[in-house]
Amino acid sequence: MDKIEKKGGILIVPDHVIIPFITGDGIGKEITPVCLGVVDAAVNSAYGSGRSILWQEVPAGQDCFEKRGTYLPDETLQAFKEYLVGLKGPLMTPVGGGIRSLNVALRQTLDLYVCLRPVRYFSGVASPVRHPEKVDICVFRENTEDIYAGIEWESGSPQARKFGNFLRNEMGVSKVRFPDSSAYGVKPVSREGSERLIRSAIQYAISHNRPSVTLVHKGNIMKFTEGGFRAWGYELAQREFGQYIDSGALRIDDCICDAFLQNALLTPEKYSVVATLNLNGDYISDMLAAQVGGIGISPGANINYESGHAIFEATHGVAPAIAGKDIANPSSIILSAAMMLDYMGWSEASSIITDTLAQAFRQGIATPDIASSHENGHAVGTKEFGRKLISLMDSK
Ligand code: NAD
């Protein structure tokens, strides 16, 4: 067994590879073991004994805090650093001090600047729109900048007053309508940050034979931050990927965010890969996921394509109300693990997982959250769902 490395810009994946994983809190304890079983079966089905994963559990979350007094031990961060690629179940956000969010801590420590959310429809899943099958969009959301940088000051605080005075006295800003009661936030958007995100989106589009990358922004109003993102994006695309654009293999276009939200509902088939800033990406990913009825089954990953570090995760939370009842849907983490296999270059195993899940949903085999709205729904528990997926793989 060996570890994944990044050498000369290329991800080197050994055939027998160690992958660290966090089980997660709440329903994480149910969905993560099911996911590992499904992934092992898919890898075995695709490669026999030629390839395998040695799962290495690393501690994090509530249990870890109770046993060791820390939510996220250094050894866990070190494992993700060392092994590059990992899988993560949902973690409860600790209430009342200490660490703000375990997810944010992992993203910041490893500088995971892309939040990747592919959104597609699975036949049989209830959707609020008439043609959910027209949605097949990969969202590249910038993960480290924008208003999410966490630079803000509370209304009435000495810092807010100081910042207000600085704006007025040093920067000549007279537009703040209610200076005495204003809170302030700062929105940093850099050329480097925008370029690395947009480069990743374009490389993904090229390597996955996708026809277009749309830069989604609000540059008509925020001219230097969101407008900068758009301008830097077009420049980078022409500079680094000009041959693909000139040959017609790739189209780069852009769309103002409010128009995008409308268009993506009316004509989603016009979009393939979307590159956008942090806050826009937050709204867009959830809206698109809702459109395909997949808000609870959407996969996601946080990735640094330069260092190779990547954590693939369930996008939902720990669902305390259903934890321990064997009814949680493991599809989000399973599809995230399929993304992980694709990232590792094990695309045959990845396709086996998505095809099998699609087959199960078509037949109405699903956990109660999906099966209850399927016309031939056959609800099964979390563990049984995992077993059904594996037997569907075996029968192919
Ligand atoms: P949640 O996603 O846990 O639950 C929202 C709703 O969706 C609930 O009704 C829940 O029962 C349902 N649900 C979620 N996942 C499901 C699944 N796999 N199968 C079936 N139903 C599912 O969101 P919340 O209630 O806002 O958050 C609960 C806790 O989870 C909080 O501590 C929050 O901070 C944490 N959280 C963690 C992550 C993460 O680790 N990535 C993401 C979101 C929330």
XYZ file of C-alpha atoms and ligand atoms in Angstrom:
440
model
C 0.000 0.000 0.000
C 1.268 3.429 -0.875
C 0.301 7.056 -0.937
C -0.817 9.393 -3.688
C 1.779 11.988 -4.689
C 1.870 15.003 -6.931
C 5.008 15.097 -9.082
C 5.735 17.469 -11.958
C 2.150 18.682 -11.846
C 0.771 15.143 -12.215
C -1.134 13.128 -9.638
C 0.595 9.765 -9.202
C -1.837 7.179 -7.869
C -0.480 3.752 -6.888
C -2.674 0.748 -7.666
C -2.976 -0.109 -3.983
C -3.519 3.143 -2.190
C -4.078 4.436 1.336
C -6.990 6.869 1.681
C -7.653 8.565 5.046
C -11.275 9.151 5.988
C -13.338 10.812 8.711
C -16.446 8.821 9.601
C -18.318 11.910 10.792
C -20.890 12.622 13.482
C -24.598 11.706 13.639
C -25.632 9.881 10.461
C -21.959 9.883 9.405
C -21.607 6.696 11.486
C -24.204 5.015 9.256
C -23.547 6.415 5.782
C -19.733 6.329 5.787
C -19.288 2.554 6.389
C -21.929 1.865 3.704
C -20.047 4.158 1.323
C -16.716 2.382 1.900
C -18.330 -0.987 1.139
C -19.865 0.321 -2.097
C -16.567 1.891 -3.233
C -14.609 -1.302 -2.498
C -17.138 -3.328 -4.498
C -16.924 -0.903 -7.443
C -13.105 -0.944 -7.433
C -13.137 -4.731 -7.267
C -15.678 -4.935 -10.060
C -13.615 -2.591 -12.273
C -10.086 -3.867 -11.587
C -10.294 -7.179 -9.686
C -7.226 -7.574 -7.501
C -5.276 -5.081 -9.669
C -6.356 -2.107 -7.602
C -7.567 -1.569 -4.049
C -7.995 1.022 -1.324
C -6.758 0.679 2.233
C -9.065 2.955 4.216
C -7.326 4.627 7.140
C -9.725 6.151 9.660
C -8.603 9.446 11.207
C -10.296 11.047 14.201
C -12.414 14.228 14.125
C -15.698 15.525 15.493
C -17.785 14.908 18.559
C -16.449 11.455 19.570
C -12.914 12.696 19.206
C -13.698 15.696 21.408
C -15.202 13.455 24.107
C -12.212 11.089 24.084
C -9.362 13.509 23.527
C -10.639 17.053 24.195
C -10.109 18.206 20.618
C -12.425 18.247 17.608
C -9.682 18.169 15.008
C -6.341 16.701 16.143
C -3.138 17.636 14.355
C -2.629 14.028 13.276
C -5.828 14.240 11.191
C -4.691 17.386 9.409
C -1.283 15.749 8.930
C -2.870 12.632 7.408
C -4.817 14.697 4.852
C -1.633 16.668 4.132
C 0.459 13.553 3.682
C -1.949 11.337 1.734
C -3.329 14.222 -0.410
C -6.763 12.704 -1.065
C -9.352 11.940 1.607
C -13.024 11.301 2.272
C -15.136 12.962 4.940
C -18.503 12.269 6.533
C -20.543 15.175 7.918
C -19.287 16.872 11.069
C -21.309 18.706 13.675
C -20.337 22.341 14.013
C -19.225 22.745 17.650
C -21.402 25.267 19.506
C -19.843 27.855 21.803
C -16.258 28.710 21.102
C -13.148 26.755 20.244
C -13.079 25.985 16.565
C -15.478 27.926 14.270
C -16.133 25.069 11.885
C -14.171 21.881 11.268
C -14.958 22.099 7.575
C -13.613 25.646 7.358
C -10.487 24.642 9.323
C -9.747 21.798 6.892
C -10.327 24.032 3.862
C -8.093 26.784 5.192
C -5.249 24.570 6.382
C -4.984 22.770 3.048
C -5.854 25.885 0.991
C -8.597 23.960 -0.826
C -9.510 26.783 -3.172
C -12.070 24.978 -5.346
C -15.436 23.866 -4.060
C -16.587 21.517 -6.816
C -20.281 20.686 -6.999
C -21.402 18.651 -10.025
C -25.171 18.704 -10.420
C -27.018 16.174 -12.548
C -30.396 14.483 -12.507
C -31.105 10.889 -11.553
C -34.273 9.536 -13.128
C -36.801 8.567 -10.471
C -35.868 11.348 -8.043
C -38.698 13.834 -7.457
C -37.962 17.314 -8.786
C -39.870 20.615 -8.662
C -39.194 21.382 -12.356
C -40.554 19.831 -15.571
C -37.241 18.926 -17.207
C -34.672 18.250 -14.493
C -32.799 15.964 -16.924
C -31.619 19.097 -18.743
C -29.426 20.039 -15.768
C -25.872 18.748 -16.053
C -23.697 21.504 -14.648
C -20.406 21.443 -12.742
C -20.032 24.409 -10.434
C -16.526 25.587 -9.566
C -17.002 27.847 -6.567
C -14.038 29.866 -5.294
C -13.479 28.742 -1.729
C -11.030 31.122 -0.031
C -11.882 34.726 -0.902
C -14.811 37.110 -1.291
C -17.032 38.153 1.571
C -16.354 34.685 3.088
C -12.861 35.809 4.084
C -14.518 36.674 7.390
C -13.265 40.291 7.528
C -16.134 42.196 9.113
C -16.863 44.422 12.067
C -20.013 44.676 14.144
C -22.164 47.798 14.121
C -21.196 50.150 16.983
C -17.858 48.437 17.673
C -14.698 50.554 17.964
C -13.360 48.738 14.877
C -16.450 49.621 12.811
C -16.155 53.262 13.918
C -12.452 53.285 13.095
C -13.072 51.712 9.691
C -15.923 54.200 8.981
C -13.630 57.098 9.882
C -10.894 55.672 7.657
C -13.324 55.454 4.721
C -14.521 59.012 5.261
C -11.263 60.737 6.173
C -8.617 58.811 4.257
C -10.525 57.434 1.277
C -12.974 60.276 0.704
C -15.989 57.954 0.864
C -19.151 59.896 1.614
C -21.689 57.314 0.421
C -22.255 55.384 3.659
C -25.913 56.165 4.348
C -25.987 55.527 8.120
C -22.363 55.723 9.279
C -23.092 55.593 13.020
C -24.901 52.259 12.901
C -23.167 50.565 9.965
C -21.462 47.222 10.227
C -18.735 46.675 7.617
C -17.473 43.705 5.647
C -14.515 43.537 3.271
C -14.641 41.553 0.038
C -11.130 40.629 -1.155
C -11.000 39.195 -4.678
C -7.534 38.744 -6.154
C -6.198 38.078 -9.615
C -4.277 34.992 -8.373
C -7.299 33.632 -6.504
C -9.595 34.143 -9.487
C -7.112 32.760 -11.992
C -6.394 29.527 -10.142
C -10.128 28.835 -9.787
C -10.926 29.639 -13.417
C -7.886 27.664 -14.660
C -9.160 24.604 -12.746
C -12.625 24.987 -14.267
C -11.231 25.243 -17.792
C -8.884 22.278 -17.316
C -11.813 20.255 -15.999
C -13.957 21.226 -19.005
C -11.207 20.176 -21.413
C -10.422 16.887 -19.669
C -14.112 15.972 -19.355
C -15.062 16.984 -22.920
C -17.385 19.712 -21.801
C -18.212 22.411 -24.343
C -18.190 25.609 -22.298
C -17.117 27.473 -19.181
C -19.361 30.308 -18.025
C -17.942 32.970 -15.709
C -20.778 33.967 -13.373
C -20.315 37.320 -11.632
C -21.984 40.547 -10.566
C -19.451 42.777 -12.319
C -22.061 45.267 -13.470
C -22.297 46.508 -9.873
C -19.056 45.354 -8.182
C -16.788 46.432 -11.009
C -13.377 45.773 -9.508
C -14.044 42.598 -7.495
C -16.630 40.652 -9.526
C -15.801 42.613 -12.687
C -12.133 41.829 -12.070
C -12.974 38.111 -11.808
C -14.646 38.292 -15.231
C -11.855 40.276 -16.900
C -9.069 38.112 -15.416
C -11.009 35.010 -16.483
C -11.240 36.020 -20.137
C -7.566 37.065 -20.177
C -6.413 33.810 -18.620
C -8.595 31.723 -20.947
C -7.135 33.368 -24.042
C -3.560 33.336 -22.706
C -3.431 29.723 -21.487
C -6.145 27.951 -23.479
C -6.323 30.030 -26.672
C -5.912 27.022 -28.979
C -9.030 25.327 -27.568
C -11.069 28.501 -27.902
C -9.805 29.356 -31.382
C -10.459 25.810 -32.640
C -14.019 25.918 -31.311
C -13.423 23.029 -28.874
C -14.201 25.276 -25.903
C -16.443 28.295 -25.456
C -15.843 30.842 -22.706
C -18.726 33.143 -21.904
C -20.037 35.022 -18.917
C -23.317 35.797 -17.245
C -24.406 38.223 -14.552
C -25.402 36.221 -11.511
C -29.049 37.283 -11.229
C -29.601 36.534 -14.923
C -27.813 33.196 -14.453
C -30.215 32.148 -11.681
C -33.108 32.860 -14.042
C -31.522 31.275 -17.129
C -30.415 28.151 -15.258
C -34.047 27.561 -14.349
C -35.394 28.257 -17.857
C -32.626 26.901 -20.121
C -30.182 24.888 -17.980
C -28.956 22.981 -21.041
C -27.025 26.112 -22.084
C -24.594 25.685 -19.191
C -21.958 23.016 -18.663
C -19.143 24.232 -16.384
C -19.606 27.331 -14.248
C -16.766 29.244 -12.570
C -17.866 31.714 -9.952
C -17.001 33.585 -6.774
C -17.633 32.292 -3.295
C -21.003 33.825 -2.397
C -22.550 33.410 -5.864
C -21.343 29.803 -5.824
C -23.031 29.156 -2.526
C -26.439 30.236 -3.857
C -26.002 28.673 -7.300
C -24.962 25.215 -6.043
C -27.973 24.868 -3.781
C -30.426 26.215 -6.345
C -29.200 23.787 -9.003
C -29.215 20.896 -6.538
C -32.822 21.706 -5.613
C -33.756 21.762 -9.310
C -32.773 18.089 -9.694
C -34.359 17.188 -6.345
C -30.922 16.320 -5.107
C -30.318 18.704 -2.250
C -29.825 15.765 0.129
C -27.888 13.587 -2.330
C -25.571 16.141 -3.940
C -21.885 15.310 -3.925
C -19.090 17.791 -3.350
C -15.361 18.207 -2.984
C -12.880 20.814 -1.848
C -9.754 20.724 -3.961
C -6.386 22.394 -4.445
C -5.479 21.332 -7.992
C -1.959 22.764 -7.605
C -0.872 20.797 -4.527
C -3.234 17.902 -5.317
C -4.927 18.059 -1.897
C -8.582 17.135 -2.082
C -11.309 16.201 0.386
C -14.464 14.608 -0.940
C -17.461 14.964 1.345
C -21.140 14.552 2.001
C -22.646 17.997 1.430
C -25.451 17.616 3.956
C -25.079 17.822 7.741
C -25.225 15.286 10.562
C -29.076 15.107 10.577
C -29.440 14.492 14.335
C -33.201 13.810 14.100
C -32.692 10.661 12.010
C -29.308 9.514 13.356
C -29.244 5.890 14.542
C -32.487 4.956 12.725
C -30.928 3.298 9.661
C -32.876 5.573 7.291
C -30.216 8.127 6.301
C -29.479 8.368 2.596
C -25.817 7.525 1.888
C -25.953 8.772 -1.744
C -24.254 12.131 -1.186
C -21.092 10.608 0.272
C -21.205 7.708 -2.216
C -21.370 10.116 -5.166
C -18.594 12.195 -3.587
C -16.486 9.036 -3.370
C -17.245 8.443 -7.072
C -15.893 11.958 -7.732
C -12.808 10.977 -5.732
C -12.224 7.902 -7.912
C -12.604 10.066 -11.014
C -10.083 12.558 -9.571
C -7.667 9.655 -8.980
C -8.059 8.549 -12.597
C -10.044 5.438 -11.604
C -12.917 6.524 -13.821
C -14.160 2.976 -14.598
C -14.925 2.384 -10.910
C -16.443 5.857 -10.647
C -18.814 5.166 -13.550
C -19.843 1.823 -12.038
C -20.981 3.686 -8.913
C -22.950 6.412 -10.706
C -24.512 3.947 -13.161
C -25.536 1.602 -10.350
C -27.025 4.415 -8.299
C -28.921 5.618 -11.373
C -30.232 2.066 -11.925
C -31.375 1.770 -8.290
C -33.211 5.111 -8.396
C -34.849 4.218 -11.719
C -36.181 1.029 -10.121
C -37.376 2.962 -7.064
C -34.858 1.272 -4.747
C -33.846 4.019 -2.319
C -33.899 5.195 1.269
C -37.263 6.595 2.440
C -36.465 10.248 1.604
C -36.269 9.371 -2.127
C -38.483 6.258 -2.297
C -41.495 8.011 -0.708
C -41.949 10.253 -3.768
C -41.132 7.592 -6.405
C -44.113 6.082 -8.229
C -42.734 2.538 -7.714
C -40.819 3.431 -4.575
C -39.375 0.582 -2.547
C -37.913 2.065 0.615
C -34.953 0.285 2.192
C -32.725 1.123 5.155
C -29.258 2.658 4.848
C -27.397 -0.663 5.186
C -29.797 -2.528 2.934
C -29.459 0.188 0.274
C -25.686 -0.351 0.314
C -26.183 -4.128 -0.029
C -28.616 -3.591 -2.953
C -26.101 -1.396 -4.760
C -23.403 -4.037 -4.348
C -25.687 -6.810 -5.584
C -26.680 -4.696 -8.616
C -22.945 -4.314 -9.374
C -22.408 -8.062 -8.973
C -25.255 -8.874 -11.345
C -23.751 -6.843 -14.228
P -28.658 18.678 7.946
O -28.170 18.532 6.541
O -28.012 17.841 8.968
O -30.233 18.386 7.957
C -31.189 19.132 7.158
C -32.394 18.211 6.847
O -32.034 17.243 5.855
C -32.898 17.413 8.049
O -34.280 17.270 7.918
C -32.211 16.050 7.878
O -32.921 14.997 8.510
C -32.196 15.914 6.364
N -31.035 15.122 5.898
C -29.742 15.538 5.861
N -28.951 14.561 5.385
C -29.763 13.512 5.102
C -29.520 12.202 4.581
N -28.295 11.795 4.239
N -30.564 11.375 4.428
C -31.808 11.763 4.738
N -32.096 12.999 5.232
C -31.091 13.852 5.421
O -28.521 20.237 8.297
P -28.683 20.990 9.699
O -29.824 20.393 10.465
O -28.732 22.422 9.340
O -27.321 20.750 10.475
C -27.133 19.783 11.521
C -25.648 19.776 11.924
O -24.845 19.400 10.800
C -25.093 21.132 12.398
O -24.186 20.902 13.463
C -24.362 21.654 11.186
O -23.334 22.546 11.525
C -23.798 20.377 10.603
N -23.513 20.471 9.150
C -22.363 19.883 8.729
C -22.065 19.899 7.372
C -20.797 19.224 6.915
O -20.111 18.569 7.687
N -20.421 19.352 5.650
C -22.935 20.487 6.445
C -24.129 21.057 6.922
C -24.418 21.040 8.287
